[in-house]
Coordinates of C-alpha atoms in Angstrom, one line a residue:
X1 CA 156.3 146.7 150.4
X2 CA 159.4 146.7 148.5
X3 CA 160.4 150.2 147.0
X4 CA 161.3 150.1 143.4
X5 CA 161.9 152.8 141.2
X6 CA 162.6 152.4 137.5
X7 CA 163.2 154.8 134.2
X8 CA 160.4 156.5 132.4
X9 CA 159.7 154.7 129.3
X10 CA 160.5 157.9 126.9
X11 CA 163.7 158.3 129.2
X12 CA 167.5 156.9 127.8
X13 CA 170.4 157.9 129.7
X14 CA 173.6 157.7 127.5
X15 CA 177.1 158.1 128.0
X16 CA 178.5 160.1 125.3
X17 CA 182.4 161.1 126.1
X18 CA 182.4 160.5 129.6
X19 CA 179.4 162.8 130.4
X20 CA 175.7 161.4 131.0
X21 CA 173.3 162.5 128.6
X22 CA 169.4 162.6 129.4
X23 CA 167.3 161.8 126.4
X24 CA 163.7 161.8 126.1
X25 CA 161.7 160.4 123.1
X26 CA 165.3 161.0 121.3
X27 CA 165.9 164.7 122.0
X28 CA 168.8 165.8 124.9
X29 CA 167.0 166.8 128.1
X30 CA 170.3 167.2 130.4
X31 CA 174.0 167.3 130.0
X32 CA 175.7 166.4 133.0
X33 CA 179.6 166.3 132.6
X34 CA 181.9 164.0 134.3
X35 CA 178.9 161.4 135.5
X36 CA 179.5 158.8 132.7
X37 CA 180.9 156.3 135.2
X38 CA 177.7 156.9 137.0
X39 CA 175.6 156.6 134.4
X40 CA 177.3 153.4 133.8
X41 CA 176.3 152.3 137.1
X42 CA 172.4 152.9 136.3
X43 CA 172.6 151.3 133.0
X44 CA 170.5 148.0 134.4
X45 CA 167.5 151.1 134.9
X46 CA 166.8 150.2 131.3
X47 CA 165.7 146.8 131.9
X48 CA 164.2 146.2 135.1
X49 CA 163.2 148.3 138.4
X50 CA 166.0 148.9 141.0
X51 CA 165.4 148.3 144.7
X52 CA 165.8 151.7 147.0
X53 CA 167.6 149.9 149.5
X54 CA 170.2 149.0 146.9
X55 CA 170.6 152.6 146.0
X56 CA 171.0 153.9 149.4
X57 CA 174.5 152.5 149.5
X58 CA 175.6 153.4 145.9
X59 CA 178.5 155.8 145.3
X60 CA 178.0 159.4 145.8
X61 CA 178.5 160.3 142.0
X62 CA 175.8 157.8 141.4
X63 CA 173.3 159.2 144.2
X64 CA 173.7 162.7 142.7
X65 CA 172.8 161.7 139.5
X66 CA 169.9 159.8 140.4
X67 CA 168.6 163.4 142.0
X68 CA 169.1 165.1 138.9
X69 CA 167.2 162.4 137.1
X70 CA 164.6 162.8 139.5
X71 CA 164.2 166.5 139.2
X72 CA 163.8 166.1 135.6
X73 CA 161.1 163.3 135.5
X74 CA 163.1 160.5 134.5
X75 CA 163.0 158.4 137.7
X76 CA 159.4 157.2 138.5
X77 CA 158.5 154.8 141.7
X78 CA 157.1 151.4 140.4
X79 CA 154.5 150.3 143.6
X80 CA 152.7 147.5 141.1
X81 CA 156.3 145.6 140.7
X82 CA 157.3 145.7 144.2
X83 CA 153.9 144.9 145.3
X84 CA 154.0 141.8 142.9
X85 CA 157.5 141.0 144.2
X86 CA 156.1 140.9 147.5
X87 CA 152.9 139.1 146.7
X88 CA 155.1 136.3 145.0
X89 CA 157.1 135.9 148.0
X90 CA 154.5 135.4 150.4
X91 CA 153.8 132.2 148.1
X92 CA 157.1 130.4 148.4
X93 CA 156.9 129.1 152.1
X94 CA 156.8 125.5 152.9
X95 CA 154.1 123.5 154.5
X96 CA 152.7 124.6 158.4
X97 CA 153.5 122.3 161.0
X98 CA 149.9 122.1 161.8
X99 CA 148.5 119.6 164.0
X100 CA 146.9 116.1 162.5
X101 CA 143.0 116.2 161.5
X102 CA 142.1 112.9 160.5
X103 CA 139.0 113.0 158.1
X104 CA 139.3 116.8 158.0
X105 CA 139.0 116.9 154.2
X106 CA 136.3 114.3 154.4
X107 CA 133.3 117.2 153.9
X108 CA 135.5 118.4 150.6
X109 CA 135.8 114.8 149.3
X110 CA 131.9 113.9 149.7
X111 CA 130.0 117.3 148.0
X112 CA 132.4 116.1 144.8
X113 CA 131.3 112.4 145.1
X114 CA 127.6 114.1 145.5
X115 CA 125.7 114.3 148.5
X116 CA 121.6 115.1 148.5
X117 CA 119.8 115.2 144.8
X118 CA 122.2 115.8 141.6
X119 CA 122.0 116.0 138.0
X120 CA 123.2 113.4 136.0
X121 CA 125.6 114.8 133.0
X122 CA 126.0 112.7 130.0
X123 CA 128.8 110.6 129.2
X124 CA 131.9 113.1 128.1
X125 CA 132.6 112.8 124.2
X126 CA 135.1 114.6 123.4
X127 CA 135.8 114.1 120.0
X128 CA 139.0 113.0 118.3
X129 CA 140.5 116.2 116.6
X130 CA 144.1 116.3 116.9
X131 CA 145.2 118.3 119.7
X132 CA 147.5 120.1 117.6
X133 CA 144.5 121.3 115.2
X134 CA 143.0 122.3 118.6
X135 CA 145.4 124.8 119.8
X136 CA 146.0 126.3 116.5
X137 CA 141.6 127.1 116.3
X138 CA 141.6 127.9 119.9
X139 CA 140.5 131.6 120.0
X140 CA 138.5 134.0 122.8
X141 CA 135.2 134.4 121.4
X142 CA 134.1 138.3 120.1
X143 CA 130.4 136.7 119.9
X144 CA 128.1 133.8 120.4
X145 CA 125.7 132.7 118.5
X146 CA 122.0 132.4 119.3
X147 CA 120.2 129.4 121.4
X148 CA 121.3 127.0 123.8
X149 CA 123.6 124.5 123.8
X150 CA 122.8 121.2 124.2
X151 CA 123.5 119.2 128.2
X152 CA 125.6 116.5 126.5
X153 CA 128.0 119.2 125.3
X154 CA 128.5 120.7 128.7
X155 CA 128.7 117.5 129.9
X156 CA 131.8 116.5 128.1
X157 CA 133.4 119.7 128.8
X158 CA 133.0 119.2 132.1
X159 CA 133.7 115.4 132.6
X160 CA 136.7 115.7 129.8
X161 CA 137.9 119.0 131.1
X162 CA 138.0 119.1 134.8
X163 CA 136.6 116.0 135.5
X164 CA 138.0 112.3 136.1
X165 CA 140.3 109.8 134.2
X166 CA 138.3 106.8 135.4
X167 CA 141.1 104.9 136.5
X168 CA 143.0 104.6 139.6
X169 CA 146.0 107.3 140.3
X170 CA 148.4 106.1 142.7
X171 CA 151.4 107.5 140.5
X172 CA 153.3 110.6 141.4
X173 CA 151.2 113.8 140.8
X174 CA 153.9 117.0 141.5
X175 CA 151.9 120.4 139.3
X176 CA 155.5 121.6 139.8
X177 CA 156.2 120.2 143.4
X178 CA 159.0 118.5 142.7
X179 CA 161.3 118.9 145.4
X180 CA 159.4 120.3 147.6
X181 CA 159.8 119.6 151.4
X182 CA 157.1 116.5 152.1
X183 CA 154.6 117.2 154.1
X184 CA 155.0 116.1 157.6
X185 CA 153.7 113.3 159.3
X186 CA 149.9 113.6 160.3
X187 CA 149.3 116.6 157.8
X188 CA 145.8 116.8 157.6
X189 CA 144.5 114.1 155.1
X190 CA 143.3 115.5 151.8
X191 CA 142.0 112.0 150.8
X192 CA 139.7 110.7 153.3
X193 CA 137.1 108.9 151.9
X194 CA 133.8 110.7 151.5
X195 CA 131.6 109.4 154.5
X196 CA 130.5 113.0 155.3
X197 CA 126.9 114.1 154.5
X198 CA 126.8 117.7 155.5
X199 CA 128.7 120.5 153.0
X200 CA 130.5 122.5 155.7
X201 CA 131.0 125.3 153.7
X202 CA 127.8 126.0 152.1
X203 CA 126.6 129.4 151.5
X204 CA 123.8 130.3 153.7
X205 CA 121.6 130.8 150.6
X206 CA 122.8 127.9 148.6
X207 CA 120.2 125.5 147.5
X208 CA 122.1 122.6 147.6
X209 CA 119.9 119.4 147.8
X210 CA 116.9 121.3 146.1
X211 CA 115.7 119.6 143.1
X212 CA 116.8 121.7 140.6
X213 CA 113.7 120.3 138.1
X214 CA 116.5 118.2 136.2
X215 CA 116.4 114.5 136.3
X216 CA 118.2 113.5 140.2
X217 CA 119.4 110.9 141.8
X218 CA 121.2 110.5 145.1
X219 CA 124.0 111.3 145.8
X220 CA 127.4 109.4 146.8
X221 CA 127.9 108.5 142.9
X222 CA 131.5 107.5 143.5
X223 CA 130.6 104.7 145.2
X224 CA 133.5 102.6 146.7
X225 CA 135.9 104.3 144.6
X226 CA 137.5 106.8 146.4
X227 CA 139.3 105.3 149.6
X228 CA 142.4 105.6 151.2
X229 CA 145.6 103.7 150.9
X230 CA 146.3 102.4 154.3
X231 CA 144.5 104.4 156.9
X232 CA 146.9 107.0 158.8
X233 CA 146.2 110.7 157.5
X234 CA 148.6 111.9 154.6
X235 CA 147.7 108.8 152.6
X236 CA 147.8 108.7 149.0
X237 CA 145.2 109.3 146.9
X238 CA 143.8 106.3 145.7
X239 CA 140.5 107.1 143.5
X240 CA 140.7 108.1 139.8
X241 CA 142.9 110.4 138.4
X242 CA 142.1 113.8 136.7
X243 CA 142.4 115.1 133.4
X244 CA 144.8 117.7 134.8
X245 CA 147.6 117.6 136.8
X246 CA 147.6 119.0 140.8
X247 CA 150.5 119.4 143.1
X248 CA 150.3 116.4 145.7
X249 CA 147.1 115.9 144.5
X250 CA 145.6 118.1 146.5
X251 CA 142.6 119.0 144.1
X252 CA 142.4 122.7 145.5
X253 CA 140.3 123.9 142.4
X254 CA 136.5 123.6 142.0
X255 CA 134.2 123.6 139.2
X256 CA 131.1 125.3 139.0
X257 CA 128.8 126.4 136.3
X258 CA 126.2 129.3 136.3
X259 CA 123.9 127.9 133.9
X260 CA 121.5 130.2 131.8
X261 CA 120.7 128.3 128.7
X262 CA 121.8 125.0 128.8
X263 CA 118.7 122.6 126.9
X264 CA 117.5 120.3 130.0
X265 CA 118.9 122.2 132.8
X266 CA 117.0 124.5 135.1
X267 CA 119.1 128.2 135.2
X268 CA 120.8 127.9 138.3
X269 CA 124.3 127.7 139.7
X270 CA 125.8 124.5 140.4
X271 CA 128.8 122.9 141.6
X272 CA 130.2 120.1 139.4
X273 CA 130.9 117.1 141.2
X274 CA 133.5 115.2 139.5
X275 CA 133.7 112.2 141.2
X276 CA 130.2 111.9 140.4
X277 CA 130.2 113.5 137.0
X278 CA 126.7 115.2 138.3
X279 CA 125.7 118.7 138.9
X280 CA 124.5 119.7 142.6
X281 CA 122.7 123.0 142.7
X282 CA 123.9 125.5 144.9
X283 CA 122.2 128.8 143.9
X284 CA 118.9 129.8 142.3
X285 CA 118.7 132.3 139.3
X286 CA 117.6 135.2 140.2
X287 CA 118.2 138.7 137.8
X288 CA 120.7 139.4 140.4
X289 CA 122.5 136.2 139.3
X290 CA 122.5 137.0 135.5
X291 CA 126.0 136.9 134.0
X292 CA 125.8 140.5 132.5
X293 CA 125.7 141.9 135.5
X294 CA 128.5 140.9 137.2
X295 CA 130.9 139.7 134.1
X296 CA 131.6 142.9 132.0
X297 CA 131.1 143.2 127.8
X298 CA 129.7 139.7 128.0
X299 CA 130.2 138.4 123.7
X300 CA 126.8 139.7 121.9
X301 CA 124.8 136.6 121.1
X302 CA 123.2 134.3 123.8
X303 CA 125.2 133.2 126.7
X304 CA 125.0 129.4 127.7
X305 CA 126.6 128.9 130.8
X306 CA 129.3 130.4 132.6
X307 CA 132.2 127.9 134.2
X308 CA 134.0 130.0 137.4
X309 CA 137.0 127.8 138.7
X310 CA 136.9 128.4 142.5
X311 CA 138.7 127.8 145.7
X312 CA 138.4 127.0 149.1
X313 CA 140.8 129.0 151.0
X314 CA 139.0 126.9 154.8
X315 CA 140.0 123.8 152.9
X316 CA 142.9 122.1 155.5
X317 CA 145.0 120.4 153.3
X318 CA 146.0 123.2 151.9
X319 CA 148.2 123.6 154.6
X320 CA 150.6 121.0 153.0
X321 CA 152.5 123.6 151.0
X322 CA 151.6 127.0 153.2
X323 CA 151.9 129.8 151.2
X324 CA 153.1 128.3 148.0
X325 CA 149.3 126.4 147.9
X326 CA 147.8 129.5 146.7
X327 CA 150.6 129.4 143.4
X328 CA 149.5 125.8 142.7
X329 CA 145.7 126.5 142.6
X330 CA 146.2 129.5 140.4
X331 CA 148.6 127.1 138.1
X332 CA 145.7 124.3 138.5
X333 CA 143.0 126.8 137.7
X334 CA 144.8 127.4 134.2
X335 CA 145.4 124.2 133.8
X336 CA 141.8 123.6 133.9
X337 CA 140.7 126.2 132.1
X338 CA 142.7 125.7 129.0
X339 CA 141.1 122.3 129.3
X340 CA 137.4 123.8 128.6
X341 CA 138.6 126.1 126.1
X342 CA 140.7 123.8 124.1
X343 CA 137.8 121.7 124.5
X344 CA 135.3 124.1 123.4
X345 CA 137.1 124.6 120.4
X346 CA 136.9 120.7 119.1
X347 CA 132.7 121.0 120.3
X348 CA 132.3 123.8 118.7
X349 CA 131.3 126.1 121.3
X350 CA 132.4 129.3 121.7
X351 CA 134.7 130.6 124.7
X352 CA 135.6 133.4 126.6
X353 CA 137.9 133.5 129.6
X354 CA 138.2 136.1 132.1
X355 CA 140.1 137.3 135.2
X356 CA 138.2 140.6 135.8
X357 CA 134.4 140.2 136.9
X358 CA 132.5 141.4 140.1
X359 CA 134.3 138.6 142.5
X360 CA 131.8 139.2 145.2
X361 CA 128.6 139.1 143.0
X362 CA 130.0 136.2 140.9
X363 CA 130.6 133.7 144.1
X364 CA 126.5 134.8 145.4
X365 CA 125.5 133.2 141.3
X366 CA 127.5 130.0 142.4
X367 CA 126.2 129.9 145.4
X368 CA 130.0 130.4 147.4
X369 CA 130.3 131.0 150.9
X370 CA 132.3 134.3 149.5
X371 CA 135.1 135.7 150.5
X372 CA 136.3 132.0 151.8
X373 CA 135.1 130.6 149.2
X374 CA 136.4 132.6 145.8
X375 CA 136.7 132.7 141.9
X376 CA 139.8 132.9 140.6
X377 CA 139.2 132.4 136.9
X378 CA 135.7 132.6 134.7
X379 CA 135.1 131.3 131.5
X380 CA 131.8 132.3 129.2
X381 CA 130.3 129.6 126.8
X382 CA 127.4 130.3 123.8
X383 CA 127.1 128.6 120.8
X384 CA 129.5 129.7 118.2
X385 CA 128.1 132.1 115.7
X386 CA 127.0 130.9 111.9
X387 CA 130.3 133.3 110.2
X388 CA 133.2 132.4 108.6
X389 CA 135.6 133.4 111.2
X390 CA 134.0 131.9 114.4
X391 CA 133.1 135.0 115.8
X392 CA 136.8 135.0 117.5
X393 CA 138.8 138.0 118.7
X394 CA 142.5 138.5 117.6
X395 CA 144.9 137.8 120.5
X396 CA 146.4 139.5 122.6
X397 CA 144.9 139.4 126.1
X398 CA 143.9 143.1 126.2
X399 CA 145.1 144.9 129.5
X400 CA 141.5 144.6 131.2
X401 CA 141.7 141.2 132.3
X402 CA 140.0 139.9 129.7
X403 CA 141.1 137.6 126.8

């Protein structure tokens, strides 16, 4: 890992007549005379970490001072920015020169069209409050109110949030891979057409093609609609676009819902299938499965259902971009999720979004085949509470993970 060390926050170094100065919280700590041009040298301390390796080469005056510094406290080592450094680095590299897999996304592409028994969502209706009105209301919910909400409403969250334009896509789709290196010839092919009937990567206690006790039908909703362009893998995508953008169109990010009182839907988890606009079940409710125990200081009030925005880390396409595929399904993921929230906010239902939750016990309520399968962002939904001020929490995101 990179080694970083940076100045304590209630540490100023200050040249005062050619000598360095060590304040801290205001009062003089140290007095060194003649290190001014030293200190001078340090000055970029006060604004970001500096790398070891630079320092190991920096004039003697300089290294001195930097031991007096230490001695006194006002050099600390700063693991969590180095490690983050590091962490963004290892998400920069280009696609793997893997070999062609015709069809190997095929599986991915049929469990969204719907394969086995699914539950039909309503038609989305999102409303038509200006988007501006939207993001001024948007807030992260303190409470909910009581009862469930209603199936049409998580339909059109789902289905107007992370679910399908209705209308071919065959323009370009970059989620910030603009000039990026193409992927090569015979990358594996994220848009086969979804002639699979088995979910390779279902959990081994997912439930998928139980009936869930909801109104079913079979699946393959899509119909004819997804296909490919030509026929050689690394085709476009030629089915109907999203209501959020995806580098290369690669789709990386799932949508599933643990649902605990939604009116006409069985408690259950489920992955949404877009293509479809269905639910599939995937995981039976269980008191093991209830939100509270796995999503911490869970809004008073009744819970509704809880959206987790998940990825497949065994998908292949993802080896199009290599490392820099994790970055765009995070950036997806948010996309998504300010989606649902914004969207809440015109329903009327009240959201929560979190990043820090039990990942483990929250991919065995969706049913994942964890840790290959994973959430990377979790959003809480109840009815909004009867008050004046929606219930809502003022911003900002407090340092738990949760906002």
């Amino acid at each position: 890992m990179t080694a970083l060390a940076r100045l304590a926050d209630d540490m100023a170094v200050l040249v005062r007549d050619g000598d360095a100065v060590l304040l801290r919280d205001g009062a003089e700590v140290l007095h060194v005379p003649g290190a001014g041009p030293a200190a001078e040298w340090l000055a970029g301390w006060s604004t970001r970490p500096w790398p070891r390796r630079e320092l190991a080469g920096a004039p003697t005056a300089v290294r001195h001072l930097l031991a007096l510094l230490e001695r006194h406290g006002a050099v600390l080592a700063d693991p969590l920015t180095g490690h983050l450094l590091d962490l963004h680095g290892r998400t920069v590299g280009g696609h793997l020169e893997l070999p062609a897999v015709p069809g190997a996304d095929s599986a991915f592409l049929a469990r969204e069209a719907g394969t086995g028994p699914i539950v039909r969502l309503p038609p989305p209706a999102p409303g038509a409050a200006p988007l501006g009105r939207a993001l001024r209301d948007r807030r992260s919910a303190g409470r909910f109110g009581t009862g469930p909400v209603p199936l049409a409403m998580l339909g059109t969250l789902l289905g107007a949030g992370a679910g399908t334009t209705g209308t071919a896509d065959t323009g370009p789709e970059t989620n910030g891979t603009a000039g990026l290196p193409a992927a090569p010839n015979g990358t594996a092919n994220t848009h086969a057409a979804p002639n699979a009937t088995a979910d390779t990567h279902a959990a081994p206690n997912a439930t998928a093609g139980a009936d869930p006790g909801g109104p079913t039908t079979p699946g393959g909703g899509a119909g004819g609609v997804v296909e490919r362009v030509g026929g050689a893998a690394g085709s476009e995508w030629a089915g109907p676009g999203r209501t959020y953008p995806s580098g290369g169109r690669l789709y990386p990010v799932e949508t599933h819902v643990v649902a605990v009182r939604v009116a006409g839907l069985p408690a259950a988890g489920y992955r949404y299938l877009p293509l479809a606009h269905a639910l599939s079940r995937r995981a039976a409710a269980t008191p093991m499965t209830e939100p509270a125990r796995w999503l911490p200081d869970l809004p008073p009030g009744d819970t509704a259902a809880v959206v987790l925005l998940t990825v497949d880390f065994a998908r292949p396409s993802l080896a199009r971009y290599g490392g820099r595929a994790y970055r765009l399904a995070l950036l997806e993921a948010g996309q998504i999720a300010q989606n649902l929230l914004l969207l809440g906010t015109v329903l009327g239902v009240a959201g929560r979004p979190y990043c820090g939750y039990d990942e483990k016990a929250a991919a065995g309520a969706a049913g994942l085949a964890y840790p290959t399968e994973t959430v990377v962002y979790a959003i809480a939904f109840g009815p909004a509470p009867d008050t004046p001020d929606g219930g809502r929490t003022a911003e900002p995101v407090p340092p738990d993970g949760r906002s």
